[in-house]
Amino acid sequence: QVQLVESGGGLVQAGGSLRLSCAASGRTLSSYSMGWFRQAPGKEREFVAVIRWSGGSTYYADSVKGRFTISRDNAKLTVYLQMNSLKPEDKGVYYCAASPRWSYYSVDLASPDWYDYWGQGTQVTVSS
């Protein structure tokens, strides 16, 4: 079992920045994929970014590429999502997710079904 706890959400003006954190516990994460998803009211959960714990390979949704950066801290067992140049359409509940495997196919990494563990989510609101 892996427990995930997100933090760092809040209200920010368009163009601003936020950094989300996802603290993991429960077991070693060396083989894991760690992803961020978001969900706006009335919409499906949407892939944002993923990082391979071992090696640090990353993959981003086109909508956030160049604005968001995913990273991890091995010592703290924490994954971060640095969000810059935020837009009103970035608003939603952001979820951290973990999968005990990595895939070289983006369609896998971008699917919520790929992930076995989820955090409770943190709200991000971007005002225009």
mmCIF file with all atom_site columns, C-alpha atoms in Angstrom:
data_model
loop_
_atom_site.group_PDB
_atom_site.id
_atom_site.type_symbol
_atom_site.label_atom_id
_atom_site.label_alt_id
_atom_site.label_comp_id
_atom_site.label_asym_id
_atom_site.label_entity_id
_atom_site.label_seq_id
_atom_site.pdbx_PDB_ins_code
_atom_site.Cartn_x
_atom_site.Cartn_y
_atom_site.Cartn_z
_atom_site.occupancy
_atom_site.B_iso_or_equiv
_atom_site.pdbx_formal_charge
_atom_site.auth_seq_id
_atom_site.auth_comp_id
_atom_site.auth_asym_id
_atom_site.auth_atom_id
_atom_site.pdbx_PDB_model_num
ATOM 1   C CA . GLN A 1 1   ? 0.000   0.000  0.000   1.00 0.00 ? 1   GLN A CA 1
ATOM 2   C CA . VAL A 1 2   ? 1.085   3.530  -0.779  1.00 0.00 ? 2   VAL A CA 1
ATOM 3   C CA . GLN A 1 3   ? -0.418  6.547  0.925   1.00 0.00 ? 3   GLN A CA 1
ATOM 4   C CA . LEU A 1 4   ? -0.376  9.878  -0.883  1.00 0.00 ? 4   LEU A CA 1
ATOM 5   C CA . VAL A 1 5   ? -1.082  13.271 0.642   1.00 0.00 ? 5   VAL A CA 1
ATOM 6   C CA . GLU A 1 6   ? -1.279  16.387 -1.529  1.00 0.00 ? 6   GLU A CA 1
ATOM 7   C CA . SER A 1 7   ? -0.797  19.957 -0.392  1.00 0.00 ? 7   SER A CA 1
ATOM 8   C CA . GLY A 1 8   ? -0.098  23.384 -1.815  1.00 0.00 ? 8   GLY A CA 1
ATOM 9   C CA . GLY A 1 9   ? -3.330  24.227 -3.558  1.00 0.00 ? 9   GLY A CA 1
ATOM 10  C CA . GLY A 1 10  ? -4.990  27.606 -3.240  1.00 0.00 ? 10  GLY A CA 1
ATOM 11  C CA . LEU A 1 11  ? -6.267  30.689 -4.997  1.00 0.00 ? 11  LEU A CA 1
ATOM 12  C CA . VAL A 1 12  ? -3.983  32.511 -7.418  1.00 0.00 ? 12  VAL A CA 1
ATOM 13  C CA . GLN A 1 13  ? -4.428  35.137 -10.091 1.00 0.00 ? 13  GLN A CA 1
ATOM 14  C CA . ALA A 1 14  ? -3.964  34.291 -13.735 1.00 0.00 ? 14  ALA A CA 1
ATOM 15  C CA . GLY A 1 15  ? -0.282  34.432 -14.600 1.00 0.00 ? 15  GLY A CA 1
ATOM 16  C CA . GLY A 1 16  ? 0.716   33.440 -11.097 1.00 0.00 ? 16  GLY A CA 1
ATOM 17  C CA . SER A 1 17  ? 2.418   30.334 -9.744  1.00 0.00 ? 17  SER A CA 1
ATOM 18  C CA . LEU A 1 18  ? 1.761   27.532 -7.291  1.00 0.00 ? 18  LEU A CA 1
ATOM 19  C CA . ARG A 1 19  ? 3.756   24.518 -6.216  1.00 0.00 ? 19  ARG A CA 1
ATOM 20  C CA . LEU A 1 20  ? 1.894   21.358 -5.291  1.00 0.00 ? 20  LEU A CA 1
ATOM 21  C CA . SER A 1 21  ? 3.437   18.653 -3.162  1.00 0.00 ? 21  SER A CA 1
ATOM 22  C CA . CYS A 1 22  ? 2.603   14.971 -2.864  1.00 0.00 ? 22  CYS A CA 1
ATOM 23  C CA . ALA A 1 23  ? 4.074   13.175 0.121   1.00 0.00 ? 23  ALA A CA 1
ATOM 24  C CA . ALA A 1 24  ? 4.247   9.409  -0.292  1.00 0.00 ? 24  ALA A CA 1
ATOM 25  C CA . SER A 1 25  ? 4.601   6.730  2.355   1.00 0.00 ? 25  SER A CA 1
ATOM 26  C CA . GLY A 1 26  ? 4.132   3.030  2.759   1.00 0.00 ? 26  GLY A CA 1
ATOM 27  C CA . ARG A 1 27  ? 6.831   1.442  0.639   1.00 0.00 ? 27  ARG A CA 1
ATOM 28  C CA . THR A 1 28  ? 9.788   2.025  -1.594  1.00 0.00 ? 28  THR A CA 1
ATOM 29  C CA . LEU A 1 29  ? 8.972   3.862  -4.810  1.00 0.00 ? 29  LEU A CA 1
ATOM 30  C CA . SER A 1 30  ? 11.944  2.918  -6.963  1.00 0.00 ? 30  SER A CA 1
ATOM 31  C CA . SER A 1 31  ? 9.858   1.244  -9.688  1.00 0.00 ? 31  SER A CA 1
ATOM 32  C CA . TYR A 1 32  ? 6.947   3.642  -9.496  1.00 0.00 ? 32  TYR A CA 1
ATOM 33  C CA . SER A 1 33  ? 5.379   6.152  -11.846 1.00 0.00 ? 33  SER A CA 1
ATOM 34  C CA . MET A 1 34  ? 4.096   9.225  -10.022 1.00 0.00 ? 34  MET A CA 1
ATOM 35  C CA . GLY A 1 35  ? 1.460   11.256 -11.792 1.00 0.00 ? 35  GLY A CA 1
ATOM 36  C CA . TRP A 1 36  ? -0.618  14.371 -11.404 1.00 0.00 ? 36  TRP A CA 1
ATOM 37  C CA . PHE A 1 37  ? -4.170  14.589 -12.664 1.00 0.00 ? 37  PHE A CA 1
ATOM 38  C CA . ARG A 1 38  ? -6.786  17.299 -12.352 1.00 0.00 ? 38  ARG A CA 1
ATOM 39  C CA . GLN A 1 39  ? -10.545 17.422 -12.462 1.00 0.00 ? 39  GLN A CA 1
ATOM 40  C CA . ALA A 1 40  ? -12.720 20.433 -13.051 1.00 0.00 ? 40  ALA A CA 1
ATOM 41  C CA . PRO A 1 41  ? -16.422 20.471 -12.059 1.00 0.00 ? 41  PRO A CA 1
ATOM 42  C CA . GLY A 1 42  ? -18.487 18.456 -14.500 1.00 0.00 ? 42  GLY A CA 1
ATOM 43  C CA . LYS A 1 43  ? -15.450 17.177 -16.376 1.00 0.00 ? 43  LYS A CA 1
ATOM 44  C CA . GLU A 1 44  ? -13.501 13.944 -16.452 1.00 0.00 ? 44  GLU A CA 1
ATOM 45  C CA . ARG A 1 45  ? -10.236 13.524 -14.651 1.00 0.00 ? 45  ARG A CA 1
ATOM 46  C CA . GLU A 1 46  ? -7.451  14.820 -16.894 1.00 0.00 ? 46  GLU A CA 1
ATOM 47  C CA . PHE A 1 47  ? -3.806  13.827 -17.057 1.00 0.00 ? 47  PHE A CA 1
ATOM 48  C CA . VAL A 1 48  ? -1.300  16.579 -16.272 1.00 0.00 ? 48  VAL A CA 1
ATOM 49  C CA . ALA A 1 49  ? 2.183   15.103 -15.829 1.00 0.00 ? 49  ALA A CA 1
ATOM 50  C CA . VAL A 1 50  ? 4.065   12.009 -14.725 1.00 0.00 ? 50  VAL A CA 1
ATOM 51  C CA . ILE A 1 51  ? 7.565   11.225 -13.537 1.00 0.00 ? 51  ILE A CA 1
ATOM 52  C CA . ARG A 1 52  ? 9.407   7.952  -13.299 1.00 0.00 ? 52  ARG A CA 1
ATOM 53  C CA . TRP A 1 53  ? 10.751  7.681  -9.796  1.00 0.00 ? 53  TRP A CA 1
ATOM 54  C CA . SER A 1 54  ? 13.879  5.887  -10.906 1.00 0.00 ? 54  SER A CA 1
ATOM 55  C CA . GLY A 1 55  ? 15.696  7.972  -13.497 1.00 0.00 ? 55  GLY A CA 1
ATOM 56  C CA . GLY A 1 56  ? 13.318  10.911 -13.515 1.00 0.00 ? 56  GLY A CA 1
ATOM 57  C CA . SER A 1 57  ? 11.827  10.541 -16.999 1.00 0.00 ? 57  SER A CA 1
ATOM 58  C CA . THR A 1 58  ? 8.862   12.851 -17.452 1.00 0.00 ? 58  THR A CA 1
ATOM 59  C CA . TYR A 1 59  ? 5.872   13.267 -19.692 1.00 0.00 ? 59  TYR A CA 1
ATOM 60  C CA . TYR A 1 60  ? 3.434   16.178 -19.848 1.00 0.00 ? 60  TYR A CA 1
ATOM 61  C CA . ALA A 1 61  ? 0.041   16.924 -21.267 1.00 0.00 ? 61  ALA A CA 1
ATOM 62  C CA . ASP A 1 62  ? 0.282   19.353 -24.182 1.00 0.00 ? 62  ASP A CA 1
ATOM 63  C CA . SER A 1 63  ? -1.884  21.854 -22.311 1.00 0.00 ? 63  SER A CA 1
ATOM 64  C CA . VAL A 1 64  ? 0.728   22.323 -19.575 1.00 0.00 ? 64  VAL A CA 1
ATOM 65  C CA . LYS A 1 65  ? 3.968   21.709 -21.433 1.00 0.00 ? 65  LYS A CA 1
ATOM 66  C CA . GLY A 1 66  ? 6.389   24.581 -20.910 1.00 0.00 ? 66  GLY A CA 1
ATOM 67  C CA . ARG A 1 67  ? 4.436   25.944 -17.935 1.00 0.00 ? 67  ARG A CA 1
ATOM 68  C CA . PHE A 1 68  ? 4.404   23.056 -15.438 1.00 0.00 ? 68  PHE A CA 1
ATOM 69  C CA . THR A 1 69  ? 7.350   21.063 -14.127 1.00 0.00 ? 69  THR A CA 1
ATOM 70  C CA . ILE A 1 70  ? 7.153   17.772 -12.257 1.00 0.00 ? 70  ILE A CA 1
ATOM 71  C CA . SER A 1 71  ? 10.020  16.698 -10.012 1.00 0.00 ? 71  SER A CA 1
ATOM 72  C CA . ARG A 1 72  ? 10.728  14.439 -7.082  1.00 0.00 ? 72  ARG A CA 1
ATOM 73  C CA . ASP A 1 73  ? 12.815  14.453 -3.930  1.00 0.00 ? 73  ASP A CA 1
ATOM 74  C CA . ASN A 1 74  ? 14.096  10.980 -3.149  1.00 0.00 ? 74  ASN A CA 1
ATOM 75  C CA . ALA A 1 75  ? 15.017  11.758 0.438   1.00 0.00 ? 75  ALA A CA 1
ATOM 76  C CA . LYS A 1 76  ? 11.613  13.242 1.242   1.00 0.00 ? 76  LYS A CA 1
ATOM 77  C CA . LEU A 1 77  ? 9.592   10.757 -0.859  1.00 0.00 ? 77  LEU A CA 1
ATOM 78  C CA . THR A 1 78  ? 7.792   13.748 -2.290  1.00 0.00 ? 78  THR A CA 1
ATOM 79  C CA . VAL A 1 79  ? 6.700   14.653 -5.793  1.00 0.00 ? 79  VAL A CA 1
ATOM 80  C CA . TYR A 1 80  ? 6.226   18.279 -6.778  1.00 0.00 ? 80  TYR A CA 1
ATOM 81  C CA . LEU A 1 81  ? 4.287   20.039 -9.473  1.00 0.00 ? 81  LEU A CA 1
ATOM 82  C CA . GLN A 1 82  ? 5.545   23.548 -10.115 1.00 0.00 ? 82  GLN A CA 1
ATOM 83  C CA . MET A 1 83  ? 2.838   25.442 -11.964 1.00 0.00 ? 83  MET A CA 1
ATOM 84  C CA . ASN A 1 84  ? 3.746   28.744 -13.640 1.00 0.00 ? 84  ASN A CA 1
ATOM 85  C CA . SER A 1 85  ? 1.812   31.089 -15.900 1.00 0.00 ? 85  SER A CA 1
ATOM 86  C CA . LEU A 1 86  ? -1.435  29.715 -14.553 1.00 0.00 ? 86  LEU A CA 1
ATOM 87  C CA . LYS A 1 87  ? -4.589  30.172 -16.586 1.00 0.00 ? 87  LYS A CA 1
ATOM 88  C CA . PRO A 1 88  ? -8.248  30.077 -15.485 1.00 0.00 ? 88  PRO A CA 1
ATOM 89  C CA . GLU A 1 89  ? -8.621  26.765 -17.343 1.00 0.00 ? 89  GLU A CA 1
ATOM 90  C CA . ASP A 1 90  ? -6.030  25.208 -15.006 1.00 0.00 ? 90  ASP A CA 1
ATOM 91  C CA . LYS A 1 91  ? -8.597  25.370 -12.219 1.00 0.00 ? 91  LYS A CA 1
ATOM 92  C CA . GLY A 1 92  ? -9.660  22.115 -10.577 1.00 0.00 ? 92  GLY A CA 1
ATOM 93  C CA . VAL A 1 93  ? -8.898  19.538 -7.954  1.00 0.00 ? 93  VAL A CA 1
ATOM 94  C CA . TYR A 1 94  ? -5.386  18.205 -8.460  1.00 0.00 ? 94  TYR A CA 1
ATOM 95  C CA . TYR A 1 95  ? -4.733  14.596 -7.565  1.00 0.00 ? 95  TYR A CA 1
ATOM 96  C CA . CYS A 1 96  ? -1.474  12.777 -7.061  1.00 0.00 ? 96  CYS A CA 1
ATOM 97  C CA . ALA A 1 97  ? -1.377  9.166  -8.252  1.00 0.00 ? 97  ALA A CA 1
ATOM 98  C CA . ALA A 1 98  ? 1.071   6.274  -8.074  1.00 0.00 ? 98  ALA A CA 1
ATOM 99  C CA . SER A 1 99  ? 1.599   3.179  -10.177 1.00 0.00 ? 99  SER A CA 1
ATOM 100 C CA . PRO A 1 100 ? 4.088   0.420  -9.322  1.00 0.00 ? 100 PRO A CA 1
ATOM 101 C CA . ARG A 1 101 ? 5.283   0.281  -12.938 1.00 0.00 ? 101 ARG A CA 1
ATOM 102 C CA . TRP A 1 102 ? 6.424   2.484  -15.803 1.00 0.00 ? 102 TRP A CA 1
ATOM 103 C CA . SER A 1 103 ? 5.343   2.399  -19.412 1.00 0.00 ? 103 SER A CA 1
ATOM 104 C CA . TYR A 1 104 ? 7.052   3.701  -22.544 1.00 0.00 ? 104 TYR A CA 1
ATOM 105 C CA . TYR A 1 105 ? 3.623   4.344  -24.028 1.00 0.00 ? 105 TYR A CA 1
ATOM 106 C CA . SER A 1 106 ? 2.140   7.731  -23.223 1.00 0.00 ? 106 SER A CA 1
ATOM 107 C CA . VAL A 1 107 ? -1.378  6.373  -23.606 1.00 0.00 ? 107 VAL A CA 1
ATOM 108 C CA . ASP A 1 108 ? -0.747  4.204  -20.555 1.00 0.00 ? 108 ASP A CA 1
ATOM 109 C CA . LEU A 1 109 ? 0.799   6.955  -18.456 1.00 0.00 ? 109 LEU A CA 1
ATOM 110 C CA . ALA A 1 110 ? -2.028  9.355  -19.266 1.00 0.00 ? 110 ALA A CA 1
ATOM 111 C CA . SER A 1 111 ? -4.798  6.964  -18.254 1.00 0.00 ? 111 SER A CA 1
ATOM 112 C CA . PRO A 1 112 ? -6.205  7.089  -14.708 1.00 0.00 ? 112 PRO A CA 1
ATOM 113 C CA . ASP A 1 113 ? -6.563  3.305  -14.934 1.00 0.00 ? 113 ASP A CA 1
ATOM 114 C CA . TRP A 1 114 ? -2.759  2.963  -14.979 1.00 0.00 ? 114 TRP A CA 1
ATOM 115 C CA . TYR A 1 115 ? -2.546  4.147  -11.379 1.00 0.00 ? 115 TYR A CA 1
ATOM 116 C CA . ASP A 1 116 ? -3.339  2.090  -8.301  1.00 0.00 ? 116 ASP A CA 1
ATOM 117 C CA . TYR A 1 117 ? -3.088  4.696  -5.577  1.00 0.00 ? 117 TYR A CA 1
ATOM 118 C CA . TRP A 1 118 ? -4.583  8.170  -5.294  1.00 0.00 ? 118 TRP A CA 1
ATOM 119 C CA . GLY A 1 119 ? -4.416  11.065 -2.900  1.00 0.00 ? 119 GLY A CA 1
ATOM 120 C CA . GLN A 1 120 ? -7.399  13.004 -1.646  1.00 0.00 ? 120 GLN A CA 1
ATOM 121 C CA . GLY A 1 121 ? -6.778  15.982 -3.924  1.00 0.00 ? 121 GLY A CA 1
ATOM 122 C CA . THR A 1 122 ? -6.003  19.654 -3.447  1.00 0.00 ? 122 THR A CA 1
ATOM 123 C CA . GLN A 1 123 ? -8.033  22.516 -4.890  1.00 0.00 ? 123 GLN A CA 1
ATOM 124 C CA . VAL A 1 124 ? -6.478  24.994 -7.308  1.00 0.00 ? 124 VAL A CA 1
ATOM 125 C CA . THR A 1 125 ? -8.437  28.093 -8.256  1.00 0.00 ? 125 THR A CA 1
ATOM 126 C CA . VAL A 1 126 ? -7.183  30.599 -10.816 1.00 0.00 ? 126 VAL A CA 1
ATOM 127 C CA . SER A 1 127 ? -8.939  33.949 -11.030 1.00 0.00 ? 127 SER A CA 1
ATOM 128 C CA . SER A 1 128 ? -8.994  35.915 -14.264 1.00 0.00 ? 128 SER A CA 1
#
